[in-house]
Amino acid sequence: MVAAESASALAAAGVDGVAGGVGGVGEAGGVGRVGADGLAVGVNGVGADGEADAGGGRTAYRRGGLHHVEVWVGDLVAARASWGWLLGELGWVFGDDWGHGVAWELGPVYLVVESGPDVAAGGHDRRRPGVNHLAFHAGTRDQVDAIVEAAEGHGWELLFADRHPHAGGPDHYAAYLQDGQGFEVELVAT
């Protein structure tokens, strides 16, 4: 559902002060609203602690907290399919599509996958200087395992298979996946 549709659905449900688009409360195009206590009310039902919040999805924007991540890709169609599947499995919701980019939201944070005229040719290599990977809280060990089992059918491959699920150390249960364009994610069991 695009952000404007999310906003319309919230407005229809009686939630006031909703604006459409990707962004934070109080920003142009922000999704959500500010509650009487001054805290942002998220559209995804995720609390400030990252856990599901059946009590209205109240989220607090904290100074220094992550606002958004933007990943530039060479093949938007492939990235939309692989990232869209993975983020959906992790509880993110589709936020917006503007032709050369798409966004997903989780509470007050959003992730953009974009491919436009400013994206340089050459592809991504996680081993070069820059960002190596993004790590996500992925739920229980069983939930991590279920994502790994389905990942290959959605454009992801398991890295470090010989050490999985403890490639990060004996006390760290996680899966390391890489998409067809070389972007790595770490799915951490919590």
Backbone as JSON, one array per atom type, in Angstrom:
{
  "sequence": "MVAAESASALAAAGVDGVAGGVGGVGEAGGVGRVGADGLAVGVNGVGADGEADAGGGRTAYRRGGLHHVEVWVGDLVAARASWGWLLGELGWVFGDDWGHGVAWELGPVYLVVESGPDVAAGGHDRRRPGVNHLAFHAGTRDQVDAIVEAAEGHGWELLFADRHPHAGGPDHYAAYLQDGQGFEVELVAT",
  "N": [[0.86, -1.16, 0.0], [0.68, 2.17, -0.87], [2.03, 5.14, 0.66], [0.19, 7.29, 0.71], [-2.21, 5.93, 0.46], [-2.09, 4.52, 2.85], [-2.31, 6.64, 4.63], [-4.86, 7.53, 3.94], [-6.36, 5.3, 4.71], [-5.92, 5.35, 7.47], [-7.08, 7.81, 8.1], [-9.72, 7.24, 7.4], [-10.25, 5.44, 9.37], [-10.55, 7.01, 11.5], [-8.33, 8.24, 12.57], [-6.76, 11.17, 13.33], [-5.1, 14.08, 11.86], [-3.32, 13.08, 9.9], [-0.81, 12.8, 7.45], [0.19, 12.19, 4.07], [2.83, 10.23, 2.47], [6.42, 9.5, 2.48], [8.35, 9.79, 5.36], [8.94, 11.55, 8.44], [6.85, 12.34, 11.27], [5.64, 15.6, 11.27], [7.25, 16.38, 9.22], [7.33, 17.45, 5.81], [5.08, 15.63, 3.99], [5.02, 13.55, 5.81], [4.21, 10.41, 7.44], [1.84, 9.49, 9.73], [1.05, 10.72, 13.06], [1.03, 13.17, 15.7], [0.7, 12.46, 19.06], [-1.24, 13.37, 22.03], [0.63, 13.52, 24.02], [2.84, 14.43, 22.75], [4.47, 12.63, 21.47], [5.37, 10.76, 18.56], [2.96, 9.0, 16.68], [3.1, 6.0, 15.26], [2.45, 4.44, 12.05], [2.62, 1.77, 11.77], [2.2, 0.22, 13.99], [4.35, -0.21, 15.75], [6.28, -0.01, 18.56], [8.42, 2.3, 20.44], [10.41, 0.71, 21.4], [10.82, -1.05, 19.4], [9.23, -3.24, 19.37], [6.1, -4.88, 18.63], [3.23, -2.91, 19.05], [0.27, -2.95, 20.32], [-1.17, -1.0, 21.41], [-1.71, 1.38, 19.96], [0.54, 1.99, 18.5], [2.55, 3.78, 19.3], [5.4, 5.71, 18.84], [8.61, 7.0, 19.59], [10.62, 9.55, 18.44], [13.99, 9.64, 18.67], [16.8, 11.57, 19.52], [19.61, 11.14, 17.55], [18.79, 8.67, 16.71], [18.2, 6.35, 14.04], [17.08, 7.65, 11.01], [16.6, 7.21, 8.2], [17.61, 4.9, 5.61], [19.3, 4.81, 2.57], [19.62, 2.94, -0.28], [21.4, 2.58, -3.14], [20.92, 1.12, -6.26], [21.69, -0.92, -9.17], [19.79, -2.34, -10.6], [16.63, -1.82, -10.35], [14.2, -3.21, -10.55], [14.84, -5.9, -9.88], [15.87, -5.44, -7.31], [13.66, -4.35, -6.01], [12.0, -6.57, -5.89], [13.55, -8.5, -4.38], [14.38, -7.09, -1.99], [11.88, -6.13, -1.22], [10.5, -8.5, -0.61], [12.11, -9.5, 1.53], [12.08, -7.38, 3.45], [9.34, -7.29, 3.94], [9.02, -9.79, 5.2], [10.27, -9.17, 7.55], [8.59, -7.43, 8.76], [8.33, -4.83, 7.8], [6.52, -2.28, 6.05], [5.24, -1.5, 2.81], [5.91, 1.69, 1.54], [6.14, 3.82, -0.46], [6.36, 4.64, -3.97], [8.13, 6.02, -6.55], [8.79, 5.74, -9.2], [11.68, 5.74, -9.95], [12.51, 4.78, -7.58], [11.78, 3.12, -4.45], [10.18, 2.74, -1.23], [10.19, 1.39, 2.08], [8.67, 1.08, 5.29], [9.23, 1.05, 8.81], [7.95, 1.6, 11.75], [9.17, 4.72, 12.78], [11.25, 4.75, 10.98], [12.57, 4.59, 7.68], [13.41, 2.75, 4.69], [14.99, 3.16, 1.67], [15.16, 2.06, -1.66], [16.8, 2.75, -4.53], [17.23, 3.7, -7.96], [18.5, 5.72, -10.19], [19.34, 8.39, -12.49], [21.68, 9.36, -11.31], [23.04, 7.22, -10.23], [26.03, 5.57, -10.29], [27.72, 3.51, -12.68], [28.95, 0.13, -12.33], [28.4, -1.39, -10.08], [27.87, -2.84, -6.77], [30.17, -3.65, -4.21], [30.58, -5.26, -1.36], [32.95, -5.61, -0.05], [34.6, -3.54, -0.6], [35.77, -0.24, 0.46], [33.32, 1.44, 2.37], [29.86, 0.88, 3.04], [29.41, -2.24, 4.53], [27.37, -4.1, 5.31], [23.85, -4.31, 6.21], [22.29, -4.75, 9.3], [19.63, -6.5, 10.77], [17.2, -6.86, 13.35], [15.73, -9.92, 13.6], [13.87, -11.53, 14.82], [12.94, -14.61, 16.39], [15.08, -17.56, 16.63], [13.89, -19.59, 15.12], [12.36, -18.02, 13.37], [14.37, -16.66, 11.95], [15.57, -18.89, 10.72], [13.43, -19.73, 9.08], [13.25, -17.6, 7.26], [15.75, -17.83, 6.02], [15.45, -20.33, 4.81], [13.56, -19.77, 2.82], [14.77, -17.76, 1.37], [16.46, -18.07, -0.95], [14.7, -18.46, -3.08], [13.84, -15.92, -3.46], [15.77, -14.24, -4.42], [18.03, -14.05, -2.78], [21.12, -15.22, -1.37], [22.67, -17.51, 0.89], [25.36, -16.54, 2.82], [28.58, -17.59, 4.03], [27.96, -20.27, 4.59], [29.14, -22.56, 5.62], [29.61, -21.93, 8.24], [27.24, -21.16, 9.27], [24.61, -21.2, 11.66], [26.3, -19.53, 13.08], [28.23, -17.72, 12.15], [29.01, -15.23, 13.0], [30.13, -15.69, 15.43], [30.28, -17.92, 18.32], [28.25, -17.34, 20.16], [26.41, -15.89, 18.83], [23.61, -15.85, 17.0], [22.76, -15.81, 13.77], [21.9, -14.99, 10.36], [23.58, -14.49, 7.33], [22.93, -12.9, 4.44], [23.08, -12.39, 0.89], [22.14, -10.35, -1.81], [21.38, -10.49, -5.38], [22.75, -8.33, -6.4], [24.88, -7.91, -4.82], [24.52, -6.83, -2.27], [24.66, -7.09, 1.22], [22.92, -8.47, 3.99], [22.43, -8.88, 7.49], [20.74, -11.05, 9.51], [19.64, -11.04, 12.59], [19.03, -13.13, 15.31], [16.95, -12.52, 18.03]],
  "CA": [[0.0, 0.0, 0.0], [1.48, 3.39, -0.89], [1.84, 5.93, 1.87], [-1.05, 8.07, 0.64], [-3.3, 5.0, 0.77], [-2.0, 4.27, 4.29], [-2.86, 7.81, 5.29], [-6.31, 7.52, 3.71], [-6.93, 4.25, 5.54], [-5.91, 5.83, 8.84], [-8.09, 8.86, 8.21], [-11.03, 6.57, 7.37], [-10.41, 4.75, 10.65], [-10.76, 8.01, 12.54], [-7.08, 8.77, 13.1], [-6.69, 12.53, 12.82], [-3.79, 14.69, 11.67], [-2.47, 12.21, 9.11], [-0.34, 13.32, 6.16], [0.7, 11.1, 3.24], [4.18, 10.3, 1.96], [7.44, 8.9, 3.31], [9.01, 10.78, 6.2], [8.54, 11.51, 9.83], [5.8, 13.24, 11.71], [6.08, 16.98, 11.27], [7.97, 16.66, 7.99], [6.47, 17.49, 4.64], [4.82, 14.29, 3.5], [5.2, 12.53, 6.84], [3.12, 9.48, 7.7], [1.62, 9.35, 11.15], [0.54, 11.91, 13.73], [1.58, 13.41, 17.02], [-0.29, 12.25, 20.1], [-1.4, 14.42, 23.02], [1.85, 13.59, 24.83], [3.92, 14.96, 21.92], [5.21, 11.55, 20.82], [4.84, 10.36, 17.26], [2.16, 7.79, 16.63], [3.48, 5.35, 14.02], [1.37, 3.81, 11.29], [2.87, 0.35, 11.65], [1.98, -0.49, 15.24], [5.63, -0.58, 16.31], [6.62, 0.89, 19.64], [9.76, 2.86, 20.47], [11.35, -0.36, 21.7], [10.91, -1.92, 18.24], [8.29, -4.34, 19.5], [4.74, -4.58, 18.22], [2.54, -2.15, 20.07], [-1.16, -2.98, 20.03], [-1.77, 0.16, 22.05], [-1.72, 2.6, 19.16], [1.74, 2.16, 17.69], [3.25, 5.0, 19.69], [6.85, 5.65, 18.66], [9.29, 8.23, 19.96], [11.83, 9.86, 17.69], [15.04, 9.94, 19.63], [17.97, 12.22, 18.95], [20.64, 10.17, 17.21], [18.19, 7.47, 16.15], [18.25, 6.23, 12.59], [15.93, 8.24, 10.32], [16.38, 6.4, 7.02], [18.75, 4.37, 4.88], [19.05, 4.83, 1.13], [20.48, 2.0, -0.98], [21.36, 2.8, -4.59], [21.07, -0.15, -6.96], [21.73, -0.88, -10.62], [18.59, -2.98, -11.15], [15.55, -1.53, -9.41], [13.18, -4.26, -10.6], [15.32, -7.02, -9.07], [15.99, -5.01, -5.91], [12.32, -4.2, -5.43], [11.5, -7.92, -5.59], [14.29, -9.15, -3.3], [14.27, -6.3, -0.78], [10.47, -6.09, -0.83], [10.17, -9.76, 0.07], [12.82, -9.59, 2.81], [11.56, -6.4, 4.4], [8.01, -7.76, 4.32], [9.2, -10.86, 6.18], [10.75, -8.57, 8.79], [7.55, -6.57, 9.32], [8.28, -3.51, 7.18], [5.4, -2.11, 5.13], [5.53, -0.69, 1.63], [5.58, 3.08, 1.8], [5.99, 4.72, -1.6], [7.02, 4.29, -5.24], [8.17, 7.22, -7.37], [9.33, 5.42, -10.51], [13.08, 5.31, -9.88], [12.8, 4.37, -6.21], [10.7, 2.62, -3.6], [10.51, 2.83, 0.19], [9.45, 0.59, 3.06], [8.67, 1.75, 6.59], [9.08, 0.3, 10.06], [7.88, 2.67, 12.74], [9.58, 6.01, 12.24], [12.4, 4.58, 10.09], [12.26, 4.06, 6.36], [14.51, 2.28, 3.86], [14.77, 3.48, 0.27], [15.96, 1.41, -2.69], [16.65, 3.71, -5.62], [18.1, 3.62, -9.12], [18.2, 6.85, -11.05], [20.44, 8.83, -13.36], [22.89, 9.65, -10.55], [23.69, 5.98, -9.79], [27.18, 5.27, -11.15], [27.87, 2.12, -13.14], [30.02, -0.61, -11.68], [27.88, -2.33, -9.1], [28.24, -2.75, -5.36], [31.03, -4.69, -3.66], [30.57, -5.06, 0.08], [34.31, -5.72, 0.47], [35.29, -2.28, -0.83], [35.43, 0.76, 1.48], [31.92, 1.86, 2.35], [28.99, 0.06, 3.89], [29.55, -3.68, 4.31], [26.06, -4.75, 5.37], [22.84, -3.81, 7.13], [21.87, -5.8, 10.23], [18.25, -6.35, 11.21], [16.62, -7.78, 14.33], [14.89, -10.77, 12.75], [12.97, -12.37, 15.6], [13.47, -15.82, 17.03], [15.91, -18.43, 15.8], [13.0, -20.24, 14.15], [12.0, -17.04, 12.34], [15.57, -16.49, 11.12], [15.7, -20.1, 9.91], [12.38, -19.73, 8.06], [13.64, -16.65, 6.23], [16.87, -18.43, 5.28], [14.91, -21.42, 3.99], [12.83, -19.22, 1.67], [15.51, -16.64, 0.78], [16.98, -18.33, -2.29], [13.61, -18.27, -4.03], [13.51, -14.5, -3.53], [16.92, -13.46, -4.86], [19.06, -13.96, -1.76], [21.9, -16.43, -1.13], [23.26, -17.59, 2.22], [26.81, -16.4, 2.89], [29.25, -18.28, 5.14], [27.11, -21.43, 4.87], [29.89, -23.53, 6.42], [29.62, -21.49, 9.64], [25.88, -20.74, 9.61], [24.15, -19.84, 11.94], [27.19, -18.88, 14.05], [29.34, -17.08, 11.44], [29.4, -14.06, 13.78], [30.67, -16.14, 16.71], [29.51, -19.02, 18.91], [27.11, -16.85, 20.94], [25.67, -14.96, 17.96], [22.79, -16.61, 16.05], [22.37, -14.89, 12.7], [22.09, -15.41, 8.98], [24.14, -13.47, 6.46], [22.41, -13.11, 3.09], [23.5, -11.44, -0.13], [21.25, -10.35, -2.97], [22.02, -10.64, -6.68], [23.55, -7.15, -6.72], [26.01, -7.86, -3.91], [24.22, -6.2, -0.98], [24.58, -8.07, 2.3], [22.16, -8.2, 5.21], [22.6, -9.81, 8.6], [19.47, -11.25, 10.2], [20.05, -11.42, 13.94], [18.0, -13.68, 16.21], [16.95, -11.74, 19.27]],
  "C": [[0.9, 1.23, 0.0], [1.12, 4.23, 0.31], [0.55, 6.72, 1.86], [-2.25, 7.18, 0.95], [-3.3, 4.66, 2.25], [-2.63, 5.42, 5.05], [-4.37, 7.85, 5.14], [-6.98, 6.48, 4.59], [-6.97, 4.68, 7.0], [-6.97, 6.89, 9.05], [-9.49, 8.25, 8.25], [-11.31, 5.86, 8.69], [-10.56, 5.72, 11.82], [-9.5, 8.54, 13.18], [-6.9, 10.15, 12.49], [-5.26, 12.99, 12.62], [-2.84, 13.87, 10.85], [-2.09, 12.88, 7.81], [0.27, 12.18, 5.38], [2.12, 11.32, 2.81], [5.15, 9.64, 2.92], [8.11, 10.0, 4.1], [8.51, 10.66, 7.62], [7.43, 12.49, 10.13], [6.38, 14.64, 11.77], [6.91, 17.35, 10.06], [6.97, 16.74, 6.86], [6.3, 16.07, 4.14], [4.98, 13.21, 4.54], [3.98, 11.65, 7.0], [3.0, 9.32, 9.2], [1.03, 10.62, 11.73], [1.22, 12.04, 15.07], [0.47, 13.26, 18.04], [-0.3, 13.4, 21.09], [-0.15, 14.59, 23.88], [3.05, 14.08, 24.04], [4.76, 13.9, 21.25], [4.55, 11.2, 19.5], [4.04, 9.08, 17.4], [2.44, 7.16, 15.28], [2.3, 4.7, 13.34], [1.5, 2.3, 11.29], [2.59, -0.43, 12.91], [3.27, -0.99, 15.86], [5.99, 0.45, 17.37], [8.06, 1.36, 19.57], [10.81, 1.8, 20.74], [11.5, -1.34, 20.54], [9.95, -3.09, 18.28], [6.91, -3.91, 19.03], [4.01, -3.91, 19.37], [1.07, -2.09, 19.71], [-1.85, -1.77, 20.6], [-1.62, 1.44, 21.26], [-0.45, 2.86, 18.38], [2.54, 3.4, 18.04], [4.76, 4.79, 19.54], [7.44, 7.0, 19.04], [10.51, 8.41, 19.07], [12.88, 10.29, 18.69], [16.21, 10.58, 18.9], [19.05, 11.16, 18.73], [20.1, 8.87, 16.66], [18.26, 7.48, 14.62], [16.96, 6.78, 11.98], [15.6, 7.43, 9.07], [17.71, 5.91, 6.46], [18.37, 4.39, 3.41], [20.08, 3.94, 0.44], [20.32, 2.23, -2.47], [21.73, 1.51, -5.3], [21.13, 0.06, -8.47], [20.46, -1.41, -11.26], [17.45, -2.83, -10.14], [14.5, -2.63, -9.39], [13.59, -5.45, -9.73], [15.38, -6.65, -7.59], [14.62, -4.87, -5.26], [11.76, -5.58, -5.05], [12.22, -8.53, -4.39], [14.16, -8.38, -1.98], [12.82, -6.24, -0.3], [10.05, -7.34, -0.09], [10.8, -9.78, 1.47], [12.25, -8.62, 3.84], [10.15, -6.75, 4.85], [8.07, -8.87, 5.36], [9.59, -10.31, 7.55], [9.75, -7.58, 9.39], [7.49, -5.16, 8.78], [7.06, -3.47, 6.25], [5.81, -1.21, 3.98], [5.06, 0.73, 1.88], [5.3, 3.92, 0.59], [6.77, 4.19, -2.79], [6.98, 5.54, -6.11], [8.87, 6.97, -8.71], [10.76, 4.94, -10.48], [13.5, 4.96, -8.45], [11.56, 3.91, -5.49], [11.16, 2.71, -2.14], [9.62, 1.9, 0.99], [9.64, 1.25, 4.41], [8.55, 0.73, 7.72], [9.12, 1.33, 11.17], [8.3, 3.97, 12.1], [10.72, 5.94, 11.23], [11.93, 4.1, 8.73], [13.53, 3.7, 5.61], [14.12, 2.49, 2.41], [15.7, 2.61, -0.58], [15.72, 2.24, -3.95], [17.66, 3.44, -6.73], [17.68, 4.73, -10.07], [19.42, 7.26, -11.84], [21.74, 9.13, -12.61], [23.63, 8.41, -10.06], [24.8, 5.64, -10.79], [27.21, 3.79, -11.51], [28.96, 1.44, -12.32], [29.56, -1.58, -10.62], [28.45, -2.14, -7.71], [29.14, -3.92, -5.0], [31.18, -4.42, -2.17], [31.96, -5.1, 0.69], [35.13, -4.46, 0.2], [34.97, -1.32, 0.32], [34.0, 1.27, 1.28], [31.12, 0.97, 3.28], [29.16, -1.41, 3.53], [28.2, -4.37, 4.31], [25.13, -3.99, 6.3], [22.4, -4.98, 8.0], [20.48, -5.48, 10.76], [17.96, -7.32, 12.36], [15.6, -8.6, 13.55], [13.97, -11.7, 13.52], [13.68, -13.54, 16.22], [14.4, -16.58, 16.09], [15.07, -19.12, 14.73], [12.59, -19.28, 13.03], [13.17, -16.75, 11.41], [15.71, -17.68, 10.18], [14.66, -20.15, 8.8], [12.7, -18.76, 6.93], [14.76, -17.23, 5.38], [16.36, -19.51, 4.34], [14.23, -20.9, 2.73], [13.64, -18.22, 0.85], [15.96, -16.88, -0.66], [15.92, -18.12, -3.37], [13.21, -16.82, -4.22], [14.73, -13.63, -3.82], [18.04, -13.29, -3.86], [19.81, -15.29, -1.67], [22.52, -16.35, 0.26], [24.78, -17.48, 2.09], [27.33, -17.21, 4.08], [28.47, -19.53, 5.57], [27.82, -22.46, 5.75], [29.92, -23.18, 7.91], [28.23, -21.07, 10.12], [25.29, -21.66, 10.67], [25.06, -19.07, 12.91], [28.4, -18.25, 13.37], [29.84, -15.84, 12.18], [29.98, -14.41, 15.14], [29.75, -17.16, 17.36], [28.27, -18.58, 19.69], [26.21, -15.92, 20.14], [24.93, -15.77, 16.9], [22.26, -15.65, 15.0], [22.57, -15.55, 11.35], [22.63, -14.22, 8.2], [23.7, -13.81, 5.04], [22.95, -12.04, 2.17], [22.54, -11.52, -1.3], [22.06, -10.42, -4.26], [22.87, -9.46, -7.1], [24.69, -6.93, -5.73], [25.76, -7.18, -2.58], [24.0, -7.28, 0.08], [23.69, -7.56, 3.43], [22.51, -9.26, 6.23], [21.26, -9.86, 9.33], [19.77, -11.85, 11.56], [18.86, -11.95, 14.73], [18.1, -12.95, 17.54], [16.19, -12.47, 20.36]]
}
